[in-house]
Tab-separated table of C-alpha atoms and ligand atoms in Angstrom:
chain	number	residue	atom	x	y	z
A	652	MET	CA	0.000	0.000	0.000
A	653	PRO	CA	1.485	3.352	-1.020
A	654	GLU	CA	0.014	5.176	2.003
A	655	LYS	CA	1.717	2.706	4.313
A	656	GLU	CA	4.963	3.079	2.367
A	657	ILE	CA	4.945	6.851	2.913
A	658	LYS	CA	4.055	6.441	6.566
A	659	ASP	CA	6.963	4.019	7.006
A	660	ILE	CA	9.363	6.446	5.338
A	661	GLY	CA	8.259	9.128	7.772
A	662	ASN	CA	8.623	6.839	10.800
A	663	SER	CA	12.096	5.704	9.902
A	664	PHE	CA	13.193	9.308	9.307
A	665	PHE	CA	11.946	10.441	12.716
A	666	GLU	CA	13.534	7.478	14.401
A	667	GLU	CA	16.871	8.176	12.774
A	668	ILE	CA	17.085	11.845	13.662
A	669	SER	CA	15.977	11.271	17.246
A	670	LYS	CA	19.204	9.319	17.826
A	671	LEU	CA	21.496	11.935	16.332
A	672	SER	CA	23.371	14.541	18.286
A	673	ASP	CA	25.618	15.774	15.528
A	674	GLU	CA	24.582	18.419	13.035
A	675	ARG	CA	26.517	16.920	10.118
A	676	ALA	CA	24.946	13.491	10.622
A	677	LEU	CA	21.555	15.174	10.826
A	678	TYR	CA	22.119	16.863	7.499
A	679	ALA	CA	23.177	13.544	5.901
A	680	VAL	CA	19.924	11.931	7.034
A	681	LYS	CA	17.913	14.784	5.549
A	682	VAL	CA	19.693	14.298	2.221
A	683	LYS	CA	19.011	10.569	2.407
A	684	TYR	CA	15.231	11.282	2.477
A	685	VAL	CA	14.622	14.557	0.662
A	686	GLY	CA	17.889	15.183	-1.181
A	687	ARG	CA	18.101	15.109	-4.971
A	688	ASN	CA	18.079	11.304	-4.953
A	689	GLY	CA	16.348	10.928	-1.623
A	690	ILE	CA	13.850	8.193	-0.856
A	691	LEU	CA	10.910	10.588	-0.678
A	692	THR	CA	12.157	12.669	-3.590
A	693	LYS	CA	12.015	9.606	-5.822
A	694	ILE	CA	8.372	9.030	-4.906
A	695	LEU	CA	7.551	12.668	-5.606
A	696	LYS	CA	9.323	12.523	-8.945
A	697	ASN	CA	7.429	9.370	-9.815
A	698	LEU	CA	4.026	10.970	-9.207
A	699	LYS	CA	3.747	11.953	-12.887
A	700	ASN	CA	4.039	8.289	-13.899
A	701	ILE	CA	1.205	6.980	-11.804
A	702	SER	CA	-2.518	7.088	-12.280
A	703	SER	CA	-4.310	10.306	-11.441
A	704	GLU	CA	-6.335	8.446	-8.851
A	705	GLN	CA	-3.237	7.294	-6.987
A	706	ARG	CA	-1.604	10.677	-7.515
A	707	LYS	CA	-4.507	12.375	-5.719
A	708	LEU	CA	-4.015	10.021	-2.810
A	709	ILE	CA	-0.216	9.857	-2.591
A	710	GLY	CA	0.652	13.380	-3.763
A	711	PRO	CA	-0.627	15.245	-0.700
A	712	LEU	CA	0.761	12.598	1.687
A	713	ALA	CA	4.209	12.747	0.120
A	714	ASN	CA	4.225	16.535	0.006
A	715	ASN	CA	3.091	16.748	3.615
A	716	LEU	CA	5.763	14.354	4.673
A	717	ARG	CA	8.412	16.386	2.866
A	718	GLN	CA	7.281	19.482	4.731
A	719	GLU	CA	7.261	17.572	8.020
A	720	ILE	CA	10.773	16.341	7.346
A	721	GLU	CA	11.986	19.865	6.602
A	722	ASN	CA	10.352	21.171	9.778
A	723	ALA	CA	11.667	18.347	11.930
A	724	PHE	CA	15.150	18.854	10.515
A	725	GLU	CA	15.146	22.576	11.376
A	726	LYS	CA	13.754	21.924	14.828
A	727	ARG	CA	16.326	19.274	15.629
A	728	LYS	CA	19.123	21.412	14.266
A	729	LYS	CA	18.078	24.245	16.567
A	730	GLU	CA	17.898	21.899	19.537
A	731	LEU	CA	21.398	20.631	18.884
A	732	SER	CA	22.901	24.112	18.630
A	733	GLU	CA	21.326	25.110	21.935
A	734	GLN	CA	22.308	21.968	23.755
A	735	ILE	CA	25.154	22.362	26.245
A	736	ASP	CA	27.806	19.741	25.971
A	737	TRP	CA	27.817	18.627	29.594
A	738	GLU	CA	30.765	16.360	28.985
A	739	LYS	CA	32.897	19.359	28.115
A	740	GLU	CA	31.296	21.747	30.559
A	741	LYS	CA	31.116	19.685	33.695
A	742	LEU	CA	33.284	20.725	36.597
A	743	ASP	CA	35.794	18.173	37.743
A	744	VAL	CA	36.229	18.986	41.404
A	745	THR	CA	39.105	16.517	41.687
A	746	LEU	CA	41.346	18.587	39.385
A	747	PRO	CA	44.024	20.692	41.111
A	748	GLY	CA	42.933	24.331	41.481
A	749	LYS	CA	44.410	27.238	39.570
A	750	LYS	CA	47.568	28.367	41.327
A	751	VAL	CA	47.222	31.806	42.863
A	752	GLU	CA	50.357	33.927	42.504
A	753	ILE	CA	51.394	35.092	45.942
A	754	GLY	CA	53.393	38.292	46.237
A	755	ARG	CA	56.642	38.348	48.154
A	756	LEU	CA	58.160	40.861	50.480
A	757	HIS	CA	61.250	42.561	49.155
A	758	PRO	CA	64.232	41.424	51.273
A	759	ILE	CA	64.774	45.048	52.332
A	760	THR	CA	61.184	45.170	53.615
A	761	SER	CA	61.695	41.909	55.490
A	762	VAL	CA	64.849	43.244	57.136
A	763	TYR	CA	63.091	46.516	58.005
A	764	ARG	CA	60.308	44.623	59.726
A	765	GLU	CA	62.720	42.367	61.547
A	766	ILE	CA	64.718	45.355	62.815
A	767	GLU	CA	61.580	47.208	63.880
A	768	LYS	CA	60.280	44.154	65.691
A	769	ILE	CA	63.483	43.673	67.685
A	770	PHE	CA	63.815	47.343	68.637
A	771	SER	CA	60.146	47.686	69.506
A	772	SER	CA	60.600	44.804	71.935
A	773	MET	CA	63.460	46.798	73.532
A	774	GLY	CA	61.214	49.825	74.026
A	775	PHE	CA	62.381	51.926	71.048
A	776	GLU	CA	60.036	54.247	69.213
A	777	ILE	CA	60.098	54.202	65.380
A	778	VAL	CA	60.445	57.681	63.873
A	779	GLU	CA	60.510	58.792	60.244
A	780	GLY	CA	61.439	62.005	58.472
A	781	PRO	CA	61.486	63.644	55.021
A	782	GLU	CA	63.771	62.382	52.245
A	783	LEU	CA	64.129	65.848	50.745
A	784	GLU	CA	66.038	67.865	53.328
A	785	THR	CA	67.425	71.294	53.881
A	786	ASP	CA	71.157	71.858	54.184
A	787	TRP	CA	70.545	72.730	57.848
A	788	TYR	CA	69.075	69.390	58.880
A	789	ASN	CA	71.234	67.211	56.628
A	790	PHE	CA	74.591	68.908	57.348
A	791	THR	CA	74.855	72.106	59.383
A	792	SER	CA	72.785	71.104	62.409
A	793	LEU	CA	74.781	67.868	62.558
A	794	ASN	CA	78.047	69.764	62.937
A	795	PHE	CA	79.319	69.238	59.371
A	796	PRO	CA	81.966	71.899	58.607
A	797	PHE	CA	81.167	73.986	55.535
A	798	ASP	CA	84.106	72.492	53.672
A	799	HIS	CA	83.224	68.891	54.532
A	800	PRO	CA	83.620	66.636	51.453
A	801	ALA	CA	80.112	65.168	51.983
A	802	ARG	CA	78.705	68.517	50.862
A	803	ASP	CA	80.536	68.119	47.588
A	804	MET	CA	78.532	67.708	44.388
A	805	GLN	CA	80.209	64.361	43.838
A	806	ASP	CA	78.690	62.767	46.929
A	807	THR	CA	75.346	64.504	47.227
A	808	PHE	CA	72.270	65.040	45.078
A	809	TRP	CA	71.393	68.708	45.339
A	810	VAL	CA	67.917	69.738	44.281
A	811	LYS	CA	66.893	73.128	42.934
A	812	SER	CA	64.134	74.672	44.957
A	813	PRO	CA	62.559	78.172	44.818
A	814	LYS	CA	63.341	78.943	48.462
A	815	GLU	CA	66.648	77.319	49.283
A	816	LYS	CA	69.019	74.645	48.076
A	817	MET	CA	67.608	71.226	49.053
A	818	VAL	CA	69.349	67.910	49.317
A	819	LEU	CA	68.214	64.313	48.944
A	820	ARG	CA	69.224	63.266	52.427
A	821	THR	CA	72.529	61.449	52.518
A	822	HIS	CA	71.755	59.771	55.851
A	823	THR	CA	68.883	59.323	58.304
A	824	SER	CA	70.598	61.514	60.924
A	825	PRO	CA	68.611	64.711	60.088
A	826	VAL	CA	65.699	63.028	61.852
A	827	GLN	CA	67.718	63.172	65.102
A	828	VAL	CA	67.527	66.961	65.193
A	829	ARG	CA	63.939	67.074	63.904
A	830	TYR	CA	62.878	64.725	66.681
A	831	MET	CA	64.850	66.427	69.463
A	832	GLU	CA	63.350	69.817	68.561
A	833	LYS	CA	59.998	68.452	69.681
A	834	ARG	CA	60.935	66.109	72.507
A	835	LYS	CA	62.869	66.234	75.741
A	836	PRO	CA	65.038	63.318	76.962
A	837	PRO	CA	65.036	60.593	78.024
A	838	PHE	CA	64.042	58.719	74.871
A	839	ARG	CA	65.178	55.944	72.604
A	840	ILE	CA	64.275	55.958	68.923
A	841	ILE	CA	65.154	54.179	65.701
A	842	VAL	CA	64.973	55.905	62.324
A	843	PRO	CA	64.638	53.643	59.309
A	844	GLY	CA	64.606	55.240	55.874
A	845	ARG	CA	65.838	55.719	52.343
A	846	VAL	CA	68.977	57.741	51.671
A	847	TYR	CA	70.784	58.847	48.518
A	848	ARG	CA	74.396	59.001	47.408
A	849	ASN	CA	75.619	60.588	44.237
A	850	GLU	CA	78.038	57.864	43.232
A	851	ALA	CA	78.727	55.341	40.494
A	852	THR	CA	77.157	51.952	41.129
A	853	ASP	CA	78.945	48.636	41.266
A	854	ALA	CA	78.509	45.369	43.173
A	855	ALA	CA	79.139	47.193	46.454
A	856	HIS	CA	77.764	50.695	45.760
A	857	GLU	CA	74.277	52.022	45.095
A	858	HIS	CA	72.884	55.538	44.707
A	859	THR	CA	69.697	54.669	46.608
A	860	LEU	CA	70.166	52.950	49.940
A	861	HIS	CA	68.265	52.113	53.079
A	862	GLN	CA	69.666	53.091	56.384
A	863	PHE	CA	68.684	52.647	59.870
A	864	GLU	CA	69.803	54.651	62.811
A	865	ALA	CA	69.320	54.469	66.554
A	866	LEU	CA	69.455	57.344	69.017
A	867	VAL	CA	69.332	57.034	72.789
A	868	VAL	CA	69.491	60.185	74.905
A	869	GLY	CA	69.271	60.664	78.646
A	870	ASN	CA	71.158	61.881	81.712
A	871	ASP	CA	73.620	59.045	82.161
A	872	ILE	CA	74.060	57.300	78.828
A	873	ASN	CA	77.488	55.885	77.978
A	874	VAL	CA	79.319	53.760	75.397
A	875	GLY	CA	78.659	50.625	77.457
A	876	ASN	CA	74.908	51.126	76.878
A	877	PHE	CA	75.536	51.251	73.152
A	878	LYS	CA	77.633	48.057	73.142
A	879	HIS	CA	75.017	46.229	75.165
A	880	ILE	CA	72.079	47.261	72.961
A	881	ALA	CA	74.037	46.582	69.747
A	882	LYS	CA	75.003	43.126	70.992
A	883	GLN	CA	71.399	42.345	71.908
A	884	PHE	CA	70.121	43.566	68.580
A	885	PHE	CA	72.575	41.691	66.347
A	886	SER	CA	72.277	38.485	68.385
A	887	ALA	CA	68.483	38.633	67.944
A	888	PHE	CA	68.766	39.507	64.259
A	889	PHE	CA	71.170	36.715	63.326
A	890	GLY	CA	69.769	34.241	65.834
A	891	LYS	CA	73.160	33.559	67.438
A	892	ASN	CA	75.508	35.130	69.920
A	893	ILE	CA	77.249	38.122	68.316
A	894	ASP	CA	80.098	40.158	69.805
A	895	ILE	CA	80.710	43.852	69.144
A	896	ARG	CA	84.070	45.504	68.568
A	897	LEU	CA	84.688	49.262	68.435
A	898	ARG	CA	87.422	51.046	66.492
A	899	PRO	CA	88.134	54.773	66.804
A	900	SER	CA	86.815	56.867	63.924
A	901	PHE	CA	85.515	60.320	63.096
A	902	PHE	CA	82.038	61.640	62.320
A	903	PRO	CA	81.038	65.299	62.656
A	904	PHE	CA	77.932	64.512	64.696
A	905	THR	CA	79.514	62.250	67.341
A	906	GLU	CA	82.397	62.638	69.780
A	907	PRO	CA	84.006	60.227	70.432
A	908	SER	CA	83.172	58.291	67.249
A	909	PHE	CA	83.621	54.632	66.390
A	910	GLU	CA	83.392	52.213	63.558
A	911	PHE	CA	81.870	49.065	64.928
A	912	ASP	CA	82.288	45.466	63.826
A	913	ILE	CA	80.347	42.359	64.698
A	914	SER	CA	81.857	38.918	65.130
A	915	CYS	CA	81.671	36.980	61.840
A	916	THR	CA	78.190	35.517	61.402
A	917	VAL	CA	79.661	32.500	59.579
A	918	CYS	CA	82.644	31.445	61.707
A	919	GLY	CA	81.797	33.264	64.929
A	920	GLY	CA	85.264	34.853	65.042
A	921	LYS	CA	87.380	31.803	64.218
A	922	LYS	CA	88.319	33.347	60.817
A	923	CYS	CA	86.943	32.179	57.479
A	924	PRO	CA	86.722	33.344	53.831
A	925	SER	CA	83.454	35.252	54.587
A	926	CYS	CA	85.272	37.583	56.970
A	927	LYS	CA	88.493	37.490	54.922
A	928	ASN	CA	90.106	35.713	57.878
A	929	ALA	CA	89.542	38.692	60.155
A	930	GLY	CA	86.923	37.077	62.363
A	931	TRP	CA	85.018	40.409	62.274
A	932	LEU	CA	82.661	42.107	59.829
A	933	GLU	CA	82.466	45.877	59.445
A	934	ILE	CA	78.906	47.028	60.043
A	935	GLY	CA	78.525	50.727	60.661
A	936	GLY	CA	79.344	53.855	62.566
A	937	ALA	CA	78.492	54.970	66.077
A	938	GLY	CA	79.432	57.424	68.756
A	939	MET	CA	78.378	59.650	71.596
A	940	VAL	CA	76.215	62.509	70.327
A	941	ASN	CA	78.291	65.658	69.790
A	942	GLN	CA	77.121	68.415	72.146
A	943	ASN	CA	76.919	70.766	69.133
A	944	VAL	CA	74.080	68.579	67.782
A	945	PHE	CA	72.187	68.912	71.077
A	946	VAL	CA	72.644	72.670	70.848
A	947	SER	CA	71.308	72.627	67.242
A	948	ALA	CA	68.173	70.944	68.561
A	949	GLY	CA	67.765	73.562	71.305
A	950	TYR	CA	69.083	71.534	74.266
A	951	PRO	CA	71.478	73.159	76.750
A	952	ARG	CA	75.130	72.191	76.257
A	953	ASN	CA	76.464	69.367	78.459
A	954	LYS	CA	73.125	68.595	80.092
A	955	TYR	CA	72.436	65.301	78.310
A	956	GLN	CA	74.436	62.433	76.865
A	957	GLY	CA	73.397	60.064	74.156
A	958	PHE	CA	74.677	57.666	71.583
A	959	ALA	CA	73.789	57.329	67.936
A	960	TRP	CA	74.570	54.532	65.547
A	961	GLY	CA	73.604	53.595	62.052
A	962	PHE	CA	74.243	51.155	59.259
A	963	GLY	CA	73.034	50.161	55.828
A	964	ILE	CA	70.101	47.787	55.609
A	965	GLU	CA	71.377	46.470	52.263
A	966	ARG	CA	74.599	45.329	53.914
A	967	LEU	CA	72.668	43.525	56.617
A	968	ALA	CA	70.341	41.909	54.068
A	969	MET	CA	73.336	40.835	51.957
A	970	MET	CA	74.872	39.158	54.987
A	971	LYS	CA	71.649	37.527	56.119
A	972	TYR	CA	70.570	36.235	52.678
A	973	LYS	CA	74.051	35.782	51.133
A	974	ILE	CA	73.475	38.270	48.288
A	975	ASP	CA	76.621	39.112	46.322
A	976	ASP	CA	75.628	42.296	44.466
A	977	ILE	CA	73.928	45.315	46.053
A	978	ARG	CA	72.385	46.318	42.684
A	979	TRP	CA	69.899	43.420	42.899
A	980	PHE	CA	67.833	45.303	45.476
A	981	GLU	CA	66.842	48.123	43.127
A	982	SER	CA	66.833	45.964	39.984
A	983	GLY	CA	63.062	45.391	40.003
A	984	ASP	CA	63.787	41.839	38.877
A	985	LEU	CA	60.989	39.585	40.178
A	986	ARG	CA	63.201	36.496	39.833
A	987	PHE	CA	65.393	38.001	42.534
A	988	ILE	CA	62.524	38.809	44.899
A	989	LYS	CA	60.833	35.439	44.465
A	990	GLN	CA	63.799	33.756	46.130
A	991	PHE	CA	62.997	35.211	49.544
B	527	ZN	ZN1	84.310	34.385	59.383
């Protein structure tokens, strides 16, 4: 029966496309039925060869079916394009998560924090001051003679300013006078901060440095207090017993003045390549505050005593982390920072 034949064609088409989930396969099935040589197309083409009676019966059925096939094809195609591929989309909670990049502290920052922690525990106050200074605070108030070489263009960055000649501070000591102008002894402070030197850079020299300075002032302060506090600080910082050695020196703002060394952090004083077989490592400068500095700050002469000492944070960080070139600190190279 021709009607049954057409019905069967329709059924098998719908069965086939219901199983498909791929657009190309869907299109191939459509061609198989209504393409140029499709099963249904052949019947439609053959309509002109059959009797008009049968044509009246089969013609509308075949044409309807072709329309149904076209509609079903479009509908299925739309369904497929809207379907989410859950295989691809599903979340596998067992996969390792995306790694979050964690920032690191610059070694200078770490050393700063370590220093501040130790001194805070010893009752020191942390004080900061401006990096752009006047000649008065950077040099004159600290008893620098007018012909002192530190005032030379070769060592110092001078900055043009409408009012007066300014200087990028060459040390953190200006903060001593700024602080003492506002406070009366006794006190103990540390001054961490950035300082600048107008010099050529190499593995041991930088133009931008970090310094840290301590100032203790009272009525009966002496060099023994300095040695004791320095020993406590360095022993805490390096996590081992450290000895302090003083050598006579000269600084305008202290009298007497010392260079101070610490016992080698590698060999403990037994002599090794790290300390060039000296057993000691040069660290910084110190001394009893020159009375002229107290006078600059407005204190009466010879009423108070105090000691001041300072050193470079880069040098300390290089010793602690075994860094061989000071230029790494300002290099901005993340590979360097990620090591700490
Ligand atoms: Zn050594």
